[in-house]
Amino acid sequence: MDEFEIIRRYFSTGSVRRSDVALGIGDDAALLTVPAGQELAVTTDSLLSGVHFPADLDAAAVGHRALAANLSDLAAMGAEPTWALLALTLPSADQDWLAAFSRGFFALAKKHHVALVGGNIACGPLNITITAQGLVPTDHALTRKGAAANDLIFVTGHPGDAAAGLRLLQSGRADMEDTCVRRFAYPEPRVEAGAALRGLASACIDISDGLLADLGHILEVSGVGATIMTARLPLSKRLLQLHGMEGGQQLALTGGDDYELLFTAPSERQRAIEERLGKLACPVACIGSIEATPGLRCLEASGHGLKITEPGYKHF
Amino acid sequence: MDEFEIIRRYFSTGSVRRSDVALGIGDDAALLTVPAGQELAVTTDSLLSGVHFPADLDAAAVGHRALAANLSDLAAMGAEPTWALLALTLPSADQDWLAAFSRGFFALAKKHHVALVGGNIACGPLNITITAQGLVPTDHALTRKGAAANDLIFVTGHPGDAAAGLRLLQSGRADMEDTCVRRFAYPEPRVEAGAALRGLASACIDISDGLLADLGHILEVSGVGATIMTARLPLSKRLLQLHGMEGGQQLALTGGDDYELLFTAPSERQRAIEERLGKLACPVACIGSIEATPGLRCLEASGHGLKITEPGYKHF
């Protein structure tokens, strides 16, 4: 089975149709229409076997997760996902793997009405690189810049769950129905929440590298500091059950792999934020505040500073 | 050196600036402006060490070649390249390699006024996946569909040279100044030629997979057949010197790695094509014709059919 047959069999029929795709898979490039008044948001993310997910993770989860990582980046911009390209390098044309991968990929793509418009297939160590594109009204995108002193800091969902799920998977005793395992294997990018935060959030980022590391990016670009109240971290029951309060906080702050949104906003918008995200059934918690003093501080309920060993994943 | 330091040091300063980049590297996604009346052309291509280039190829050539492969796809659509994203997986943060790679990448990007607007860096086996975007006036893109019986078949440049260059590199006795080695290591995508062919070519493709294999895609999508006159293949002197007539023809037809354009057009446009490409100093040769009868035939000067052993590269 050559690459054209792989494309034909696994990647050319599962895609949603969009009227803004003038030409999709099957030519040297796709042709797409961007409406007036919209900016194009574009991001690319690679997932490597053994680095970003355990080598034995279900292929359906790999397909889902690779797309979710990219849609999460678009969500953090407040962009509506539209099109994706998939560059897939895989060691062999394993038909079961390909069928499951494409099922996982297209199920999430369909949910967010994303069309697969191109890609590349090559033989080599497993590497899934997706480029996702989306649209956002001109000048209304959320960025990392814009956090100001006295803004509140919010996070969606339950940070730490994905890292706990990864540890279960690595231990070899994972139940795929476990809440935390699902948060790692099938993360739900906060696409609707990101769009709902346009006009409300002053800065936004996704926390796939770890909450503190990613908050650090906002602080750096915005030129501010912050304090996180660790007691306010919205830890899930399952995370507490697995790791207790202290371990759970560490995973929530530094574990990474959570495709949740971290964002800042002036305090007078807190109610509007909770209302809008509540309508989307998206959990949101206020976990701290932005300060003029540079630096990132974590305060325990006792008022003591928390020692953070490693703010996020390092690739090299 | 972590990935942020790599980005800062090697990838954040070399890029050209474009006024249509509202937000470049450094956020969750880039924000780009597509003008009215233009379609967005987008393509992605991966280059793997040991598959698409010898593992010991100069890093500057790797950077050039990875971008060239993508720009060539845009050229084949008649699109003007605008933005690129780079997903780089590399085994270690080798500073010499990174410096040379980024030099090769940005030199070509600058030449075609392409801005690097995003990317991803991870640790793993060397894999360069680039997504390139470009603009083409709405409804004026060149596609693979549209070749009609009696159209002539043209090719730019000197097919076969890159494959001959690769063989020299693999033999370990390559001179980097050798014409064929340069055509492999530093291919020049036919960007201006592609744009000049808008309104003239009836179908177009780049021949990176091999002339016959890629012509086959045009024939399949257009629902036609073709005859190639092998005596008309524009073989370079260096290719003939290295491989003789028969070997040169085989490499030109099936060798691949040529980032040249293969296109079809009605015969009455031949003069306009030669004039336009002549002004760009882009060599072009008429090598055959499209026929209603399906199938792909190669005729030698004697009128005998040529036996083709393998039409192009197979990844699996």
XYZ file of C-alpha atoms in Angstrom:
632
model
C 0.000 0.000 0.000
C 1.652 3.260 -1.106
C 0.994 6.716 0.338
C -1.677 7.516 -2.249
C -3.604 4.402 -1.298
C -3.288 5.330 2.395
C -4.667 8.784 1.667
C -7.478 7.346 -0.443
C -8.435 4.727 2.083
C -8.087 6.566 5.381
C -8.015 10.298 4.792
C -10.051 11.311 1.762
C -13.574 10.366 2.789
C -13.915 11.118 6.501
C -13.609 14.900 6.258
C -16.476 17.327 6.712
C -17.291 19.477 3.703
C -16.996 23.212 3.959
C -18.112 25.698 1.334
C -14.950 27.759 1.928
C -12.750 24.929 0.591
C -12.375 25.701 -3.111
C -10.001 22.770 -3.574
C -9.195 20.157 -0.933
C -6.941 17.104 -0.760
C -5.405 15.880 -4.004
C -3.542 18.759 -5.651
C -0.194 20.445 -4.945
C -1.940 22.725 -2.453
C -5.426 23.348 -1.098
C -7.315 26.511 -2.047
C -9.290 28.214 0.687
C -11.472 31.278 1.012
C -11.028 33.710 3.896
C -14.017 36.031 4.274
C -13.562 39.795 4.574
C -13.333 41.072 8.125
C -11.646 37.912 9.385
C -8.034 37.240 10.231
C -6.495 33.870 9.549
C -5.097 32.164 12.664
C -2.577 29.420 11.985
C -0.600 27.099 14.244
C 1.411 23.901 13.981
C 2.152 21.261 16.598
C 4.011 17.948 16.452
C 3.273 14.888 18.561
C 6.023 12.291 18.820
C 5.576 8.775 20.023
C 7.345 8.278 23.343
C 7.710 12.022 23.876
C 4.193 13.441 23.749
C 2.330 10.190 24.301
C 3.184 6.601 25.331
C 4.130 4.471 22.323
C 1.293 2.035 23.054
C -1.479 4.650 23.290
C -4.596 3.747 21.260
C -4.255 5.099 17.740
C -7.710 6.676 17.992
C -6.487 8.686 20.972
C -3.335 9.671 19.081
C -5.434 10.996 16.193
C -7.754 12.853 18.548
C -4.974 14.245 20.680
C -2.827 15.489 17.792
C -5.733 17.496 16.418
C -6.838 18.621 19.897
C -3.386 20.093 20.594
C -3.734 22.304 17.533
C -7.388 23.236 18.064
C -6.460 24.214 21.613
C -3.961 26.737 20.237
C -6.678 28.214 18.022
C -9.058 28.271 20.995
C -6.484 30.253 22.963
C -6.619 32.890 20.201
C -10.423 32.982 20.268
C -10.385 31.648 16.692
C -12.956 29.348 15.133
C -11.155 26.317 13.611
C -11.750 25.767 9.906
C -9.064 23.706 8.148
C -6.264 21.296 9.033
C -3.294 19.698 7.290
C -1.801 16.445 8.515
C 1.847 15.465 8.037
C 2.070 11.889 9.192
C 5.317 9.930 9.450
C 4.782 6.318 10.428
C 7.010 3.268 10.567
C 4.740 1.006 8.524
C 1.391 1.071 6.765
C -0.353 -0.697 9.672
C -3.975 -0.792 8.552
C -5.517 -1.257 12.009
C -3.500 1.635 13.359
C -4.390 3.867 10.414
C -8.089 3.038 10.653
C -8.188 3.855 14.367
C -6.042 6.977 13.991
C -8.222 8.385 11.237
C -11.376 7.537 13.224
C -10.058 9.485 16.244
C -8.900 12.381 14.098
C -12.080 12.765 12.093
C -14.422 12.371 15.068
C -12.889 15.461 16.674
C -12.600 17.279 13.336
C -16.287 16.700 12.688
C -17.235 17.974 16.128
C -15.528 21.285 15.410
C -16.402 21.360 11.710
C -12.761 21.258 10.640
C -11.993 20.070 7.100
C -8.801 18.138 6.372
C -7.492 19.904 3.276
C -4.022 18.474 2.780
C -1.106 16.605 4.187
C 1.891 14.442 3.672
C 2.632 10.804 4.427
C 6.125 9.394 4.802
C 7.785 6.326 6.254
C 9.786 6.876 9.450
C 9.520 7.089 13.254
C 5.967 7.999 14.299
C 5.492 11.767 14.144
C 2.179 13.530 13.752
C 2.474 17.165 12.739
C -0.758 19.029 12.238
C -1.227 22.552 11.005
C -4.584 23.998 11.987
C -6.131 27.146 10.631
C -9.019 29.174 11.883
C -10.768 32.502 11.585
C -11.201 35.303 14.057
C -12.813 38.712 13.526
C -10.074 41.213 12.661
C -8.518 42.807 15.762
C -10.547 40.604 18.126
C -8.105 37.748 18.652
C -6.986 36.888 22.170
C -3.226 37.074 22.609
C -0.674 36.578 25.374
C -0.126 40.290 25.618
C -2.558 42.468 27.494
C -2.577 41.157 31.053
C -2.576 44.186 33.392
C -2.036 44.682 37.108
C -5.136 43.788 39.160
C -6.542 41.534 36.423
C -7.785 38.225 37.754
C -6.352 34.933 36.516
C -8.740 32.184 35.431
C -8.359 28.617 34.274
C -10.897 26.342 32.584
C -11.470 22.690 33.436
C -9.407 20.667 35.852
C -5.656 21.159 35.431
C -3.494 18.257 36.555
C -5.916 15.603 35.356
C -4.050 14.950 32.105
C -0.689 14.579 33.858
C -2.276 12.160 36.331
C -3.783 10.245 33.412
C -0.397 10.025 31.709
C 1.105 8.579 34.886
C -1.622 5.946 34.996
C -0.948 5.066 31.355
C 2.776 4.846 32.046
C 2.184 2.588 35.028
C 0.528 0.079 32.728
C -2.600 -0.163 34.916
C -4.754 2.422 33.168
C -8.487 2.040 32.710
C -9.383 3.904 29.507
C -12.644 5.001 31.157
C -10.801 6.678 34.038
C -11.533 10.436 34.116
C -7.868 11.394 34.212
C -6.827 8.899 31.524
C -9.544 10.270 29.245
C -8.388 13.836 29.904
C -4.952 12.784 28.645
C -6.053 10.554 25.781
C -9.092 12.497 24.562
C -8.646 16.114 25.653
C -11.473 18.429 24.638
C -10.044 21.664 23.261
C -11.917 24.693 24.634
C -12.917 26.025 21.247
C -16.308 27.480 22.174
C -14.921 28.902 25.408
C -12.116 30.657 23.532
C -14.581 32.302 21.160
C -16.818 33.277 24.106
C -13.886 35.030 25.793
C -13.385 37.506 22.933
C -13.972 40.959 24.352
C -13.653 39.671 27.925
C -10.183 38.192 28.399
C -7.217 40.575 28.407
C -4.734 37.743 27.655
C -5.100 34.026 26.979
C -2.925 30.938 26.467
C -3.432 27.189 26.543
C -1.624 25.323 29.293
C -0.283 22.322 27.420
C 3.261 23.017 28.686
C 2.132 23.361 32.295
C 0.088 26.073 34.017
C 3.000 27.972 35.554
C 5.233 27.733 32.484
C 2.446 29.006 30.251
C 1.378 31.713 32.676
C 5.042 32.707 32.615
C 4.700 33.421 28.870
C 1.784 35.777 29.516
C 3.718 37.548 32.267
C 6.809 37.918 30.115
C 4.997 39.304 27.089
C 2.661 41.488 29.134
C 5.460 42.759 31.397
C 3.699 41.954 34.673
C 3.883 39.531 37.607
C 1.321 37.268 39.266
C 0.316 35.407 42.385
C -1.485 32.066 42.205
C -3.527 30.966 45.214
C -2.921 27.242 45.114
C -5.931 26.506 47.338
C -8.128 27.831 44.532
C -6.840 25.396 41.909
C -9.905 23.487 40.650
C -8.545 20.012 41.337
C -10.813 17.158 40.316
C -11.952 14.545 42.813
C -10.129 11.883 40.844
C -6.861 13.847 40.910
C -7.141 14.289 44.698
C -7.913 10.603 45.085
C -4.822 9.657 43.058
C -2.303 12.228 44.298
C -3.696 14.005 47.353
C -3.781 17.779 47.784
C -0.074 18.552 47.552
C 0.682 16.135 44.716
C -2.429 17.259 42.883
C -1.414 20.916 43.130
C 2.039 20.120 41.781
C 0.545 18.294 38.800
C -1.984 21.082 38.207
C 0.755 23.706 38.227
C 3.500 21.907 36.344
C 2.208 18.639 34.872
C 1.313 19.897 31.442
C -0.786 18.183 28.748
C -3.944 19.970 29.892
C -5.581 21.497 26.858
C -7.281 24.075 29.023
C -7.285 27.853 28.735
C -5.542 30.141 31.172
C -6.649 33.743 30.824
C -6.712 37.089 32.549
C -9.449 39.699 32.783
C -10.357 42.769 34.801
C -12.334 41.802 37.916
C -15.492 43.586 36.764
C -15.793 41.034 33.955
C -15.719 38.011 36.250
C -19.500 37.645 36.310
C -19.862 37.910 32.534
C -17.099 35.330 32.117
C -18.737 32.886 34.509
C -22.083 33.381 32.787
C -20.789 32.876 29.271
C -18.680 29.849 30.120
C -21.456 28.471 32.336
C -23.778 28.427 29.329
C -21.163 26.302 27.546
C -20.899 23.969 30.564
C -17.215 24.901 30.709
C -15.888 24.907 34.291
C -13.892 28.019 35.152
C -12.062 29.045 38.319
C -10.393 32.233 39.458
C -6.988 31.164 40.764
C -5.041 34.363 41.333
C -4.270 37.840 40.183
C -1.880 39.842 38.056
C 0.443 42.284 39.788
C 2.742 45.035 38.653
C 5.683 43.410 40.481
C 7.449 41.040 38.076
C 7.769 37.375 38.988
C 5.435 34.474 39.610
C 4.446 33.602 43.165
C 2.405 30.672 44.450
C 0.696 31.104 47.815
C -0.667 28.238 49.854
C -3.817 28.720 51.942
C -1.524 29.267 54.943
C 0.058 32.200 53.180
C 3.346 30.362 52.707
C 5.074 30.343 49.344
C 4.978 27.028 47.502
C 8.203 25.620 46.169
C 7.956 24.697 42.519
C 10.534 22.186 41.384
C 10.116 22.341 37.614
C 7.759 24.792 35.914
C 7.135 22.743 32.776
C 8.355 20.226 30.259
C 11.760 20.805 28.658
C 12.414 19.281 25.250
C 16.216 19.516 25.262
C 19.239 25.288 25.598
C 15.462 24.737 25.618
C 13.119 25.122 22.663
C 12.310 28.748 23.477
C 16.007 29.606 23.425
C 16.394 27.773 20.088
C 13.511 29.775 18.648
C 14.891 33.018 20.027
C 18.400 32.381 18.809
C 17.832 30.835 15.388
C 14.306 31.515 14.222
C 12.986 34.806 15.526
C 15.274 37.329 13.882
C 16.003 36.050 10.367
C 12.504 36.376 8.967
C 11.417 39.023 6.498
C 8.711 41.387 7.720
C 5.404 41.509 5.915
C 2.633 43.993 6.569
C 0.040 41.218 6.257
C 1.381 39.500 9.392
C -0.727 40.937 12.213
C 0.972 38.647 14.741
C 3.968 36.404 14.050
C 6.021 33.941 16.082
C 5.478 33.885 19.833
C 1.780 33.350 20.550
C -0.489 30.318 20.389
C -1.091 31.018 16.686
C -0.086 33.560 14.075
C -2.630 36.079 12.765
C -2.559 36.801 9.041
C -4.464 38.991 6.634
C -5.725 37.612 3.335
C -6.726 40.387 0.925
C -10.084 40.327 -0.847
C -10.023 38.705 -4.272
C -7.313 36.227 -3.273
C -7.553 32.585 -2.409
C -5.291 31.085 0.224
C -3.126 28.228 -1.086
C -1.720 25.946 1.608
C 0.511 22.881 1.493
C 2.610 20.804 3.857
C 5.633 18.626 3.161
C 7.940 16.615 5.430
C 11.611 15.922 4.822
C 13.146 13.034 6.753
C 16.824 12.442 7.198
C 17.872 9.306 5.329
C 14.644 9.233 3.321
C 14.437 12.590 1.557
C 18.094 13.551 1.904
C 21.341 11.868 2.996
C 21.873 12.113 6.748
C 25.163 13.971 6.239
C 23.792 16.654 3.899
C 24.845 20.191 4.863
C 22.299 21.662 7.276
C 22.066 24.808 5.134
C 20.970 22.638 2.215
C 18.454 20.838 4.433
C 16.915 24.167 5.461
C 16.831 25.398 1.871
C 15.482 22.164 0.475
C 12.708 21.735 3.039
C 11.346 25.173 2.236
C 11.925 24.733 -1.512
C 9.795 21.569 -1.537
C 6.874 23.539 -0.145
C 7.368 26.638 -2.277
C 7.467 24.358 -5.303
C 3.980 23.102 -4.430
C 2.739 26.681 -4.239
C 4.478 27.456 -7.542
C 2.618 24.555 -9.145
C -0.648 26.271 -8.131
C 0.484 29.605 -9.549
C 0.397 31.020 -6.025
C 2.673 33.683 -4.593
C 4.236 32.392 -1.349
C 3.622 34.522 1.727
C 3.984 32.661 5.051
C 5.546 29.482 6.384
C 5.429 27.423 9.578
C 8.264 25.134 10.561
C 7.835 21.995 12.686
C 11.334 20.807 13.433
C 12.140 17.592 15.248
C 15.845 17.151 15.901
C 17.913 14.719 17.945
C 19.878 17.364 19.841
C 20.237 21.119 20.075
C 23.365 21.117 17.877
C 24.192 24.794 17.551
C 26.287 24.537 14.389
C 23.579 22.523 12.690
C 20.844 24.936 13.788
C 22.805 27.980 12.656
C 23.427 26.486 9.204
C 19.869 25.180 8.874
C 18.339 28.534 9.722
C 20.766 30.299 7.351
C 19.700 28.042 4.465
C 16.029 28.350 5.340
C 15.971 32.122 5.692
C 18.087 32.789 2.596
C 15.457 31.113 0.429
C 12.585 32.599 2.450
C 14.018 36.077 1.945
C 14.390 35.529 -1.785
C 10.686 34.787 -2.086
C 9.596 37.237 0.613
C 8.175 34.483 2.810
C 7.722 35.251 6.508
C 8.185 32.503 9.103
C 5.119 32.970 11.304
C 5.146 29.943 13.566
C 6.388 26.496 14.291
C 7.201 23.801 16.741
C 10.452 22.335 18.030
C 10.733 18.896 19.591
C 13.445 16.383 20.379
C 13.445 13.238 18.195
C 14.694 11.788 14.901
C 15.367 14.572 12.379
C 12.118 15.551 10.639
C 11.452 18.883 8.992
C 7.796 19.545 8.292
C 6.969 22.862 6.724
C 3.574 24.296 5.977
C 3.683 27.006 3.343
C 0.917 29.399 2.491
C 0.453 31.641 -0.480
C -2.043 33.771 -2.336
C -3.509 33.385 -5.775
C -6.205 35.504 -7.448
C -9.571 33.806 -6.909
C -10.376 31.231 -9.608
C -6.959 31.685 -11.266
C -5.017 28.905 -9.556
C -3.350 26.222 -11.656
C -4.539 22.724 -10.767
C -3.914 19.163 -11.915
C -7.296 19.058 -13.579
C -7.783 20.646 -16.976
C -5.384 18.872 -19.310
C -7.239 18.216 -22.571
C -6.533 16.100 -25.660
C -4.071 17.813 -28.017
C -2.603 19.997 -25.274
C 1.177 20.046 -25.318
C 3.207 18.922 -22.309
C 6.001 21.164 -21.033
C 8.618 20.891 -18.346
C 10.826 23.582 -16.817
C 14.538 23.229 -16.093
C 16.541 20.053 -16.423
C 14.784 17.006 -14.969
C 17.070 14.206 -13.839
C 19.746 16.529 -12.496
C 18.612 16.283 -8.886
C 18.499 12.476 -8.970
C 21.985 12.436 -10.478
C 23.120 14.841 -7.751
C 21.674 12.596 -5.057
C 23.603 9.636 -6.491
C 26.816 11.651 -6.352
C 26.106 12.581 -2.734
C 25.375 8.966 -1.873
C 28.621 7.839 -3.516
C 30.542 10.021 -1.086
C 32.497 11.742 -3.877
C 30.273 14.778 -4.364
C 31.603 18.232 -5.135
C 29.098 20.704 -3.650
C 29.710 22.985 -6.656
C 28.674 20.277 -9.121
C 25.616 21.383 -11.131
C 23.664 18.229 -10.348
C 24.605 18.195 -6.665
C 23.452 21.798 -6.372
C 20.156 20.952 -8.099
C 19.577 18.346 -5.391
C 20.890 20.319 -2.425
C 19.683 23.799 -3.363
C 16.731 23.403 -5.735
C 15.206 26.656 -6.936
C 11.422 26.435 -6.778
C 9.800 27.872 -9.920
C 7.753 30.447 -8.088
C 7.839 33.216 -10.694
C 7.302 30.722 -13.510
C 4.211 29.316 -11.773
C 2.695 32.769 -11.435
C 3.558 33.552 -15.076
C 1.691 30.440 -16.213
C -1.646 31.613 -14.808
C -4.028 31.938 -17.739
C -1.722 29.877 -19.976
C -1.328 26.401 -18.472
C -4.346 24.097 -18.504
C -2.886 21.884 -15.749
C 0.275 22.023 -13.653
C 2.153 19.933 -11.071
C 5.634 19.854 -9.616
C 7.688 16.777 -10.385
C 9.260 16.044 -7.021
C 7.994 12.441 -7.115
C 9.305 11.839 -10.647
C 8.149 13.217 -13.996
C 6.113 10.198 -15.077
C 4.552 9.588 -11.658
C 3.506 13.221 -11.393
C 2.303 13.418 -14.998
C 0.251 10.349 -14.077
C -1.582 12.433 -11.461
C -2.533 15.023 -14.083
C -3.730 12.301 -16.443
C -5.775 10.590 -13.741
C -7.498 13.738 -12.526
C -7.985 15.168 -16.021
C -9.178 11.841 -17.450
C -6.764 11.802 -20.407
C -3.654 9.992 -21.656
C -0.271 11.215 -22.893
C 2.771 10.451 -24.967
C 6.222 11.667 -23.937
C 8.894 11.957 -26.657
C 11.957 10.987 -24.680
C 14.316 12.544 -27.233
C 12.852 15.919 -26.303
C 13.677 15.669 -22.616
C 15.875 18.688 -21.801
C 18.772 16.730 -20.310
C 21.638 18.819 -19.005
C 25.175 18.337 -20.275
C 26.269 17.276 -16.812
C 23.538 14.644 -16.599
C 24.548 13.223 -19.989
C 28.183 13.235 -18.922
C 27.346 11.325 -15.758
C 24.733 8.876 -17.018
C 24.661 8.954 -20.826
C 21.511 9.289 -22.908
C 19.598 6.246 -21.753
C 20.511 6.550 -18.077
C 19.831 10.286 -18.202
C 16.384 9.739 -19.679
C 15.521 7.211 -16.987
C 16.564 9.633 -14.254
C 14.677 12.492 -15.914
C 11.515 10.409 -16.147
C 11.594 8.606 -12.815
C 14.372 9.972 -10.597
C 12.319 12.501 -8.680
C 13.547 15.334 -6.424
C 13.344 17.840 -9.280
C 11.435 20.851 -8.065
C 10.451 21.713 -11.609
C 7.013 22.346 -13.069
C 5.312 20.003 -15.497
C 2.353 21.609 -17.216
C 0.024 21.312 -20.153
C -1.353 23.974 -22.494
C -3.090 24.257 -25.871
C -0.511 24.466 -28.661
C -1.514 28.009 -29.656
C -0.157 29.209 -26.324
C 3.303 27.712 -26.814
C 4.813 30.952 -28.028
C 3.371 33.030 -25.179
C 4.637 30.450 -22.693
C 8.140 30.493 -24.135
C 8.156 34.290 -24.135
C 6.965 34.674 -20.549
C 9.279 32.032 -19.133
C 12.135 33.286 -21.314
C 11.842 36.695 -19.648
C 12.290 34.922 -16.297
C 15.323 33.013 -17.630
C 13.395 29.831 -16.874
C 14.236 27.038 -19.348
C 11.174 25.289 -20.753
C 10.830 22.369 -23.164
C 7.870 20.806 -24.931
C 8.217 17.070 -24.307
C 4.993 15.502 -25.534
C 1.281 15.807 -25.880
C -1.979 14.927 -24.187
C -4.245 12.412 -25.889
C -7.800 11.251 -25.391
C -6.635 7.620 -25.109
C -5.926 6.837 -21.446
C -2.471 5.682 -20.428
C 1.035 7.064 -20.455
C 3.364 6.203 -23.321
C 7.029 7.047 -23.798
C 8.362 7.069 -27.341
C 12.043 6.959 -28.179
C 13.321 8.860 -31.213
C 13.187 5.557 -33.115
C 9.472 5.359 -32.426
C 9.904 2.426 -30.047
C 8.207 2.430 -26.686
C 10.546 2.891 -23.715
C 10.284 0.451 -20.865
C 9.916 2.209 -17.529
C 10.907 0.120 -14.568
C 9.594 2.241 -11.700
C 7.582 5.398 -12.270
C 8.481 7.127 -8.999
C 9.450 6.880 -5.365
C 7.331 4.675 -3.108
C 7.279 5.433 0.604
C 5.932 2.080 1.833
